[in-house]
Short mmCIF file of C-alpha atoms in Angstrom, two decimals:
data_model
loop_
_atom_site.label_atom_id
_atom_site.label_comp_id
_atom_site.label_asym_id
_atom_site.label_seq_id
_atom_site.Cartn_x
_atom_site.Cartn_y
_atom_site.Cartn_z
CA MET A 96 -20.00 4.92 0.96
CA SER A 97 -18.11 3.95 -1.72
CA ILE A 98 -13.79 3.95 -1.16
CA ARG A 99 -11.98 2.78 -4.37
CA ARG A 100 -8.50 2.61 -3.11
CA ALA A 101 -8.21 -1.12 -3.38
CA ALA A 102 -7.44 -1.53 -7.39
CA ALA A 103 -5.15 1.05 -7.03
CA LEU A 104 -2.88 -0.22 -4.39
CA CYS A 105 -2.08 -3.33 -6.68
CA ALA A 106 -2.65 -3.40 -9.33
CA VAL A 107 -0.07 -5.54 -11.66
CA PRO A 108 3.72 -3.57 -12.52
CA VAL A 109 4.25 -2.63 -15.80
CA LEU A 110 8.12 -3.16 -16.26
CA LEU A 111 7.72 -1.34 -19.63
CA ALA A 112 6.64 1.96 -17.48
CA ALA A 113 9.55 1.21 -14.98
CA ALA A 114 12.30 0.82 -17.96
CA ALA A 115 10.85 3.83 -19.00
CA CYS A 116 11.13 5.45 -15.48
CA GLY A 117 15.31 4.68 -15.73
CA SER A 118 15.59 6.64 -18.78
CA GLY A 119 16.65 10.45 -17.43
CA VAL A 120 14.89 12.43 -20.86
CA GLY A 121 13.45 15.23 -19.44
CA SER A 122 14.81 15.92 -16.45
CA ALA A 123 14.73 19.48 -15.37
CA ALA A 124 16.29 20.98 -11.92
CA VAL A 125 14.25 24.06 -10.22
CA ASP A 126 16.60 26.87 -8.38
CA PRO A 127 14.66 27.47 -5.20
CA ARG A 128 15.05 31.43 -6.27
CA ASP A 129 13.20 30.80 -9.11
CA VAL A 130 9.92 28.67 -7.84
CA GLY A 131 7.73 31.54 -8.42
CA PRO A 132 5.10 33.08 -6.60
CA ALA A 133 2.34 31.30 -4.42
CA SER A 134 -0.59 32.01 -6.93
CA GLY A 135 -2.25 31.20 -10.39
CA ALA A 136 -3.71 28.12 -11.65
CA ILE A 137 -2.21 24.00 -10.83
CA THR A 138 -3.51 20.68 -11.64
CA TRP A 139 -3.48 18.10 -9.31
CA TYR A 140 -3.29 14.62 -10.84
CA ALA A 141 -4.76 11.85 -9.06
CA ILE A 142 -6.29 8.29 -8.42
CA ASN A 143 -9.60 8.54 -6.62
CA PHE A 144 -9.65 8.06 -3.01
CA GLY A 145 -11.62 7.87 -0.18
CA PRO A 146 -15.80 8.75 0.38
CA GLU A 147 -17.35 10.34 -3.11
CA GLY A 148 -15.90 13.72 -4.03
CA LEU A 149 -13.26 13.92 -1.25
CA PRO A 150 -10.74 15.17 -3.51
CA GLN A 151 -12.59 17.98 -4.23
CA LYS A 152 -13.67 18.92 -1.20
CA LEU A 153 -9.78 18.81 -0.34
CA ILE A 154 -9.44 21.10 -2.80
CA ASP A 155 -12.51 23.55 -2.09
CA ALA A 156 -11.26 23.74 1.52
CA PHE A 157 -7.46 24.81 0.45
CA GLU A 158 -8.87 27.18 -2.20
CA LYS A 159 -11.00 28.95 0.76
CA GLU A 160 -7.58 29.18 2.66
CA HIS A 161 -5.68 30.24 -0.28
CA PRO A 162 -7.87 32.62 -2.46
CA ASP A 163 -4.51 32.98 -4.90
CA ILE A 164 -4.33 29.66 -6.03
CA SER A 165 -7.15 27.48 -8.05
CA VAL A 166 -6.35 23.77 -8.32
CA THR A 167 -8.07 21.74 -11.11
CA TYR A 168 -8.24 18.39 -9.96
CA GLN A 169 -7.69 15.50 -13.16
CA ALA A 170 -8.79 12.07 -12.03
CA ALA A 171 -6.23 9.37 -13.08
CA PRO A 172 -7.06 6.03 -13.89
CA ASN A 173 -7.97 3.68 -11.19
CA ASN A 174 -4.74 1.54 -11.86
CA THR A 175 -1.38 2.28 -10.37
CA ASP A 176 0.16 1.18 -13.31
CA THR A 177 -1.60 3.12 -15.83
CA MET A 178 -1.21 6.05 -14.31
CA ARG A 179 2.53 5.44 -13.79
CA ALA A 180 2.73 5.10 -18.02
CA THR A 181 1.15 8.46 -18.62
CA LEU A 182 2.80 10.58 -15.86
CA THR A 183 6.20 8.41 -17.32
CA THR A 184 5.05 9.41 -20.92
CA GLU A 185 4.03 12.80 -19.91
CA ILE A 186 6.82 14.39 -18.05
CA SER A 187 9.85 12.97 -19.80
CA GLY A 188 8.25 14.67 -22.45
CA GLY A 189 8.67 17.50 -20.82
CA SER A 190 4.79 18.55 -20.50
CA GLY A 191 4.12 20.63 -17.76
CA SER A 192 0.28 20.05 -18.22
CA ILE A 193 0.20 18.29 -14.62
CA ASP A 194 1.83 20.37 -12.13
CA VAL A 195 1.44 18.16 -8.79
CA PHE A 196 0.42 14.30 -8.99
CA SER A 197 -0.03 11.37 -6.48
CA SER A 198 2.45 8.42 -6.34
CA ASP A 199 2.27 5.04 -5.40
CA VAL A 200 4.38 4.75 -2.20
CA ILE A 201 6.82 2.18 -4.06
CA TRP A 202 7.46 5.07 -6.84
CA PRO A 203 10.21 7.68 -5.46
CA ALA A 204 13.35 5.42 -6.63
CA GLN A 205 11.89 4.75 -9.67
CA PHE A 206 10.78 8.23 -10.41
CA GLY A 207 13.40 10.02 -8.58
CA ARG A 208 16.24 7.86 -10.84
CA ALA A 209 14.59 9.05 -13.55
CA ASP A 210 14.29 12.81 -12.91
CA LEU A 211 10.67 12.94 -13.18
CA ALA A 212 9.92 13.75 -9.77
CA MET A 213 11.20 17.60 -8.42
CA PRO A 214 13.90 17.19 -5.34
CA LEU A 215 11.91 18.67 -2.29
CA ASP A 216 14.29 19.38 0.51
CA GLU A 217 15.39 22.62 -0.88
CA HIS A 218 12.12 23.90 -1.04
CA LEU A 219 10.55 23.35 2.11
CA PRO A 220 11.34 24.36 5.53
CA ASP A 221 13.73 22.42 7.33
CA ASP A 222 11.27 20.91 9.95
CA PHE A 223 9.00 20.14 7.50
CA TRP A 224 9.69 16.29 7.78
CA ASP A 225 9.18 16.11 11.07
CA ARG A 226 5.29 16.18 10.99
CA TYR A 227 6.21 12.31 9.78
CA PRO A 228 6.89 9.17 11.62
CA GLU A 229 10.60 8.70 10.43
CA GLU A 230 10.28 5.56 8.38
CA ARG A 231 7.13 6.67 6.69
CA ALA A 232 9.68 9.91 5.28
CA ARG A 233 12.03 8.13 5.00
CA LEU A 234 9.90 6.14 2.11
CA ALA A 235 9.79 9.40 0.37
CA GLU A 236 13.62 9.70 -0.43
CA TYR A 237 15.32 8.81 -3.25
CA GLN A 238 19.56 8.57 -2.57
CA GLY A 239 18.97 10.62 0.69
CA GLU A 240 16.73 12.99 -1.10
CA HIS A 241 13.30 13.66 -0.39
CA VAL A 242 11.08 13.74 -4.38
CA ALA A 243 7.78 13.39 -2.80
CA ALA A 244 5.91 14.34 0.44
CA PRO A 245 3.74 11.67 1.84
CA PHE A 246 0.19 12.09 1.83
CA TYR A 247 -1.85 9.30 3.08
CA ALA A 248 -1.22 5.80 4.21
CA ASP A 249 -2.65 2.55 4.30
CA ALA A 250 -1.78 -0.72 6.21
CA GLY A 251 -2.39 -4.13 6.01
CA PHE A 252 -5.56 -5.97 8.60
CA LEU A 253 -6.71 -8.65 9.59
CA TYR A 254 -10.89 -9.33 9.53
CA TYR A 255 -12.82 -11.45 10.98
CA ARG A 256 -16.12 -12.59 11.76
CA LYS A 257 -16.83 -11.32 15.37
CA ASP A 258 -20.14 -13.57 15.81
CA LEU A 259 -18.37 -16.87 14.38
CA LEU A 260 -15.75 -16.33 16.84
CA GLU A 261 -17.82 -15.84 19.95
CA LYS A 262 -20.31 -18.66 18.42
CA HIS A 263 -17.54 -21.00 19.02
CA ASP A 264 -16.29 -19.32 22.25
CA LEU A 265 -12.47 -18.83 20.15
CA PRO A 266 -10.31 -15.58 20.11
CA VAL A 267 -8.77 -13.33 17.79
CA PRO A 268 -5.96 -15.22 16.70
CA ARG A 269 -2.18 -14.47 17.37
CA THR A 270 -0.24 -16.73 14.91
CA TRP A 271 -1.13 -17.44 11.49
CA GLN A 272 -1.01 -21.04 12.57
CA GLU A 273 -3.80 -20.29 14.94
CA LEU A 274 -5.59 -18.54 12.33
CA ALA A 275 -5.21 -21.75 9.76
CA GLU A 276 -6.87 -24.15 13.34
CA THR A 277 -9.55 -21.81 14.15
CA ALA A 278 -10.99 -21.06 10.81
CA LYS A 279 -10.64 -25.05 10.35
CA THR A 280 -13.21 -25.77 13.21
CA ILE A 281 -15.37 -23.40 12.48
CA GLN A 282 -15.18 -24.75 8.52
CA ASP A 283 -15.58 -28.45 10.10
CA ALA A 284 -18.48 -27.40 11.80
CA GLY A 285 -20.24 -25.82 8.98
CA ASP A 286 -20.87 -22.57 9.28
CA VAL A 287 -18.81 -21.43 6.48
CA ARG A 288 -17.31 -22.35 3.65
CA TYR A 289 -13.64 -20.78 3.51
CA GLY A 290 -11.58 -20.46 6.26
CA TYR A 291 -8.96 -17.44 4.83
CA VAL A 292 -9.01 -15.09 1.95
CA GLY A 293 -6.51 -12.85 0.72
CA GLN A 294 -4.78 -11.47 -2.31
CA TRP A 295 -2.88 -14.49 -4.02
CA ALA A 296 -3.63 -13.19 -7.37
CA ASN A 297 0.16 -13.24 -10.28
CA TYR A 298 0.19 -9.29 -9.49
CA GLU A 299 1.92 -7.34 -7.07
CA GLY A 300 -0.60 -7.83 -4.32
CA LEU A 301 1.23 -11.31 -4.22
CA SER A 302 3.97 -9.47 -2.95
CA VAL A 303 2.48 -7.32 -0.14
CA ASN A 304 1.04 -10.41 1.10
CA TRP A 305 4.31 -12.38 0.99
CA LEU A 306 6.39 -9.76 2.48
CA GLU A 307 3.86 -9.32 5.40
CA LEU A 308 4.36 -13.45 6.16
CA THR A 309 7.51 -13.66 5.51
CA ALA A 310 8.79 -10.79 7.41
CA ALA A 311 6.60 -12.43 10.67
CA ALA A 312 8.53 -15.44 9.96
CA GLY A 313 11.93 -13.62 10.15
CA GLY A 314 12.19 -14.22 6.23
CA ARG A 315 13.73 -11.40 3.94
CA VAL A 316 13.85 -11.29 0.11
CA VAL A 317 16.95 -9.56 -0.45
CA THR A 318 20.16 -8.47 2.03
CA GLU A 319 20.33 -5.87 3.98
CA ASP A 320 22.70 -4.22 2.16
CA ARG A 321 20.42 -4.75 -1.48
CA GLU A 322 23.07 -6.55 -3.15
CA ARG A 323 22.03 -10.56 -3.12
CA CYS A 324 18.73 -11.97 -3.10
CA ALA A 325 18.10 -13.65 -0.11
CA ILE A 326 14.57 -15.23 -0.41
CA ASP A 327 15.52 -18.73 -1.47
CA SER A 328 15.99 -19.54 2.49
CA GLU A 329 14.77 -21.90 4.72
CA GLU A 330 11.87 -19.09 6.65
CA ASN A 331 10.56 -18.35 3.17
CA ARG A 332 9.78 -22.24 2.42
CA ARG A 333 8.35 -22.39 5.76
CA VAL A 334 6.10 -19.56 4.85
CA LEU A 335 5.48 -21.16 1.53
CA ASP A 336 4.36 -24.61 2.46
CA PHE A 337 2.10 -23.18 5.12
CA MET A 338 0.05 -20.97 2.22
CA ARG A 339 0.23 -24.25 0.47
CA ARG A 340 -1.25 -26.07 3.37
CA MET A 341 -4.23 -23.31 3.25
CA LEU A 342 -5.51 -24.21 -0.09
CA ASP A 343 -4.93 -28.45 -0.02
CA GLU A 344 -6.97 -28.00 3.39
CA GLY A 345 -9.15 -26.23 1.79
CA ILE A 346 -9.03 -23.28 4.09
CA ALA A 347 -7.97 -20.58 1.64
CA PRO A 348 -10.43 -21.23 -1.50
CA SER A 349 -8.63 -22.42 -4.51
CA ALA A 350 -9.53 -19.28 -6.52
CA SER A 351 -7.70 -17.55 -4.08
CA THR A 352 -4.51 -17.78 -6.54
CA SER A 353 -6.97 -15.34 -8.59
CA PHE A 354 -8.03 -12.91 -5.66
CA GLN A 355 -6.76 -9.27 -5.90
CA GLU A 356 -8.48 -6.90 -3.26
CA PRO A 357 -12.09 -6.78 -4.45
CA GLN A 358 -12.34 -10.76 -5.44
CA SER A 359 -11.27 -11.55 -1.54
CA LEU A 360 -12.75 -9.02 0.15
CA GLN A 361 -15.93 -9.71 -2.04
CA THR A 362 -16.10 -13.20 -1.02
CA PHE A 363 -15.89 -12.45 2.69
CA ILE A 364 -19.00 -10.05 2.61
CA GLU A 365 -20.41 -12.59 1.32
CA GLY A 366 -20.49 -14.59 4.46
CA ASP A 367 -17.97 -16.94 2.78
CA ALA A 368 -14.65 -16.93 5.15
CA VAL A 369 -14.29 -17.00 8.75
CA PHE A 370 -10.91 -14.52 8.37
CA HIS A 371 -10.16 -12.01 5.55
CA ARG A 372 -6.71 -9.81 4.79
CA ASN A 373 -6.86 -6.48 3.41
CA TRP A 374 -6.18 -2.80 3.81
CA GLY A 375 -7.80 -0.16 5.77
CA TYR A 376 -10.90 0.38 3.51
CA GLY A 377 -12.02 -3.42 3.89
CA PHE A 378 -13.50 -2.63 7.39
CA GLY A 379 -16.12 0.02 6.18
CA GLU A 380 -17.02 -1.82 3.03
CA SER A 381 -17.47 -5.04 5.27
CA ASN A 382 -19.22 -2.93 7.40
CA ASN A 383 -21.59 -1.32 4.88
CA PRO A 384 -24.85 -3.07 5.14
CA GLU A 385 -25.74 -1.87 1.64
CA VAL A 386 -22.89 -4.19 0.26
CA SER A 387 -22.31 -6.48 3.05
CA ALA A 388 -24.53 -9.55 3.98
CA ILE A 389 -22.03 -9.49 7.37
CA ALA A 390 -22.66 -6.06 8.41
CA GLY A 391 -22.20 -5.08 11.98
CA LYS A 392 -20.39 -9.08 12.67
CA VAL A 393 -16.89 -8.11 11.54
CA GLY A 394 -14.33 -7.26 13.61
CA ILE A 395 -10.66 -5.74 12.55
CA ALA A 396 -7.49 -6.64 14.16
CA PRO A 397 -3.57 -6.60 13.46
CA LEU A 398 -1.79 -8.98 11.55
CA PRO A 399 -0.92 -12.63 13.07
CA ALA A 400 2.20 -13.54 14.04
CA PHE A 401 4.28 -16.54 12.98
CA GLU A 402 4.28 -19.44 15.50
CA GLY A 403 7.66 -18.76 17.80
CA GLY A 404 7.52 -14.70 16.28
CA GLU A 405 6.41 -11.35 18.45
CA HIS A 406 2.84 -10.34 18.35
CA PRO A 407 1.61 -8.80 16.19
CA GLY A 408 2.81 -9.67 12.94
CA PRO A 409 4.06 -6.79 10.39
CA SER A 410 1.81 -4.74 7.89
CA GLY A 411 3.04 -4.10 4.46
CA THR A 412 3.44 -0.16 4.11
CA GLY A 413 0.65 1.04 1.33
CA GLY A 414 -0.19 4.65 0.83
CA TRP A 415 0.23 7.52 -1.65
CA ASN A 416 2.91 10.39 -1.54
CA LEU A 417 2.20 13.71 -3.37
CA MET A 418 5.22 14.66 -6.30
CA VAL A 419 5.93 17.89 -7.80
CA ASN A 420 6.40 17.79 -11.94
CA PRO A 421 9.58 19.25 -12.53
CA HIS A 422 8.42 21.23 -15.51
CA SER A 423 5.48 22.62 -13.78
CA GLU A 424 5.67 26.64 -14.08
CA SER A 425 3.50 27.18 -11.05
CA ILE A 426 5.93 25.43 -8.25
CA GLY A 427 5.58 27.90 -5.68
CA ALA A 428 1.83 27.42 -5.92
CA VAL A 429 2.14 23.54 -5.65
CA LEU A 430 4.25 24.20 -2.86
CA THR A 431 1.96 25.83 -0.83
CA PHE A 432 -0.31 23.24 -1.65
CA ILE A 433 1.60 20.52 -0.67
CA GLU A 434 2.21 22.33 2.80
CA TRP A 435 -1.22 22.83 3.13
CA MET A 436 -2.85 19.11 1.73
CA THR A 437 0.13 17.62 4.70
CA GLY A 438 -0.54 19.79 7.29
CA ASP A 439 -3.25 19.45 10.32
CA ARG A 440 -6.36 20.43 8.77
CA ALA A 441 -6.23 18.33 5.90
CA GLN A 442 -4.87 15.57 7.25
CA ARG A 443 -8.11 15.60 9.75
CA MET A 444 -10.27 15.82 7.02
CA LEU A 445 -8.97 12.70 5.54
CA ALA A 446 -9.07 10.72 8.85
CA GLU A 447 -12.95 12.44 9.64
CA ASN A 448 -13.18 10.80 6.04
CA ALA A 449 -11.90 6.90 6.56
CA VAL A 450 -8.95 7.64 4.57
CA LEU A 451 -5.59 6.84 6.77
CA PRO A 452 -3.08 10.34 8.24
CA THR A 453 0.72 10.26 7.36
CA VAL A 454 0.93 13.05 10.06
CA SER A 455 2.23 11.57 13.15
CA ASP A 456 -0.50 14.45 15.03
CA VAL A 457 -3.64 13.44 13.67
CA LEU A 458 -2.57 9.76 13.31
CA ASN A 459 -2.27 9.50 17.07
CA ASP A 460 -4.91 11.89 17.73
CA LYS A 461 -7.05 9.90 20.62
CA GLU A 462 -10.57 11.73 19.93
CA LEU A 463 -9.92 10.21 16.16
CA GLN A 464 -9.00 7.12 17.00
CA ARG A 465 -12.14 6.63 19.30
CA GLU A 466 -13.70 7.18 16.10
CA ASP A 467 -12.37 5.07 14.28
CA PRO A 468 -10.57 1.41 15.07
CA VAL A 469 -9.02 1.21 11.65
CA LEU A 470 -7.16 4.77 13.02
CA ALA A 471 -6.40 3.73 16.20
CA ILE A 472 -4.93 -0.28 15.24
CA ALA A 473 -2.83 1.36 12.16
CA ALA A 474 -1.06 3.62 15.19
CA ASP A 475 0.86 1.28 16.37
CA VAL A 476 0.72 -1.82 14.31
CA PRO A 477 4.68 -3.00 13.19
CA THR A 478 5.03 -2.48 9.01
CA VAL A 479 7.01 -3.73 6.89
CA ALA A 480 7.99 -1.92 3.77
CA ARG A 481 8.48 -3.67 0.11
CA PRO A 482 12.10 -2.94 -1.21
CA ALA A 483 10.94 -0.17 -3.38
CA VAL A 484 14.24 2.05 -2.94
CA ILE A 485 15.80 -0.45 -5.58
CA PRO A 486 15.24 0.96 -8.49
CA ARG A 487 14.33 -1.51 -10.72
CA TYR A 488 11.59 -2.83 -7.73
CA ALA A 489 8.86 -3.68 -10.19
CA GLN A 490 11.63 -6.24 -11.98
CA VAL A 491 11.87 -7.31 -7.90
CA SER A 492 8.46 -7.76 -7.24
CA TYR A 493 7.46 -9.60 -11.23
CA GLY A 494 10.18 -12.23 -9.35
CA ILE A 495 8.50 -12.31 -6.33
CA PHE A 496 4.83 -12.83 -7.39
CA SER A 497 5.08 -14.84 -10.36
CA ASN A 498 7.18 -17.37 -8.64
CA ILE A 499 4.72 -17.76 -5.76
CA ASN A 500 1.72 -18.11 -7.42
CA ALA A 501 3.09 -20.97 -9.94
CA SER A 502 4.15 -22.34 -6.59
CA LEU A 503 0.58 -21.60 -5.17
CA ALA A 504 -1.29 -23.14 -8.06
CA GLY A 505 0.82 -25.99 -8.28
CA SER A 506 3.00 -25.60 -11.55
CA THR A 507 5.84 -25.11 -9.76
CA PRO A 508 7.26 -26.81 -6.68
CA PRO A 509 8.62 -24.93 -3.34
CA ASP A 510 12.06 -25.47 -3.88
CA ALA A 511 11.96 -24.53 -7.67
CA ALA A 512 9.47 -21.55 -7.20
CA LEU A 513 12.08 -19.90 -4.68
CA ARG A 514 14.78 -20.73 -6.61
CA GLU A 515 13.37 -19.17 -9.94
CA ALA A 516 12.21 -16.03 -7.79
CA CYS A 517 15.92 -15.68 -6.44
CA ASP A 518 17.22 -15.89 -9.61
CA ASP A 519 14.87 -13.08 -11.38
CA ILE A 520 15.58 -11.05 -8.44
CA GLN A 521 19.52 -10.83 -8.68
CA ARG A 522 18.96 -10.29 -12.24
CA ALA A 523 17.06 -6.65 -11.47
CA LEU A 524 19.47 -6.64 -8.71
CA GLU A 525 22.14 -6.72 -11.57
CA GLY A 526 20.34 -4.31 -13.73
CA ASP A 527 19.43 -7.44 -15.98
CA ALA A 528 15.75 -7.17 -17.76
CA LEU A 529 13.76 -10.22 -16.67
#
């Protein structure tokens, strides 16, 4: 089974694309009376996801139930920022060649602000959003209006070596500090090279890893009203010191500062680490004997808390939505497609193919959870969302990951890194370019 979500979830933000999203060029409004018939041909532009061929299987099932609508799947680049740049160029130029597209969970504010996605509330039934957990539906809003429909979800999980914990009679750690101690014990016994691998490279994924850790420690990136930077705090200094200690003591490899999802997963499945943080796809990959040297020896758990905090710690919210190109000439058909893809049949197909659904009834289905431990944990973990409701989120994230990575790599002292991150984030909040 090949699942290819990781690189797409956390590619490096392209600030040019984010800036272009603020242009408002090429916007279009669609009157609910003018959406047209639920028939015809539409094009779905989407990054590949799930096992090979899953997007086409969904289309085949949809077309069987809706024979008056044909759907062409157009594969997007396996890089979220390349895809975003393409969509920005196409839609802001007035093109309607793409009717509906998959969109990263962090895009609604940028696309909503630039009128690159059609507002949906007037076009869908009033109870449509009741199918989702309230927080997940809210993340699809811009200025109180839904501009996207949540399609599939993801979250951060802790993967661990069951065999090594059993050998040393150690429990699955409940705090990050306990994780470091457990890892060191197993490393010192000579059973494994490293203790922990995550995504600490200079890119969006580090922002996610950072937010999970700091939220567990009680820290924030921006104030609740999103007016001021809040990253330069005692709680966040504690987290940065902890991460640096992991590197200094060899618990995390020095190469961690260049690890994205593929590199960290590869280190884990080669048997070189006790613990690993990754998205849901990591469980299937690490237990796949065709690619993993530790298949059958891997367990999954919620992320740890920070010492003194409530267990489990929060997981970063990931996943993808569906958006409508306001220039589409087949909006009636697109709306039918979205209702079906976020309905029971399609969401169950996602769950049965190791892709986390967004719809509450399917996410909490006990029978499906018995078949998939990732789904069972995902239904209950607390989550932390990136501050993507800020239209300049890409610049905010850049301020986080570039400065934190510089400190982890040893080029910037912790105090200076947090201070400079705060300056960068504040400039983004005030609308100044980085």
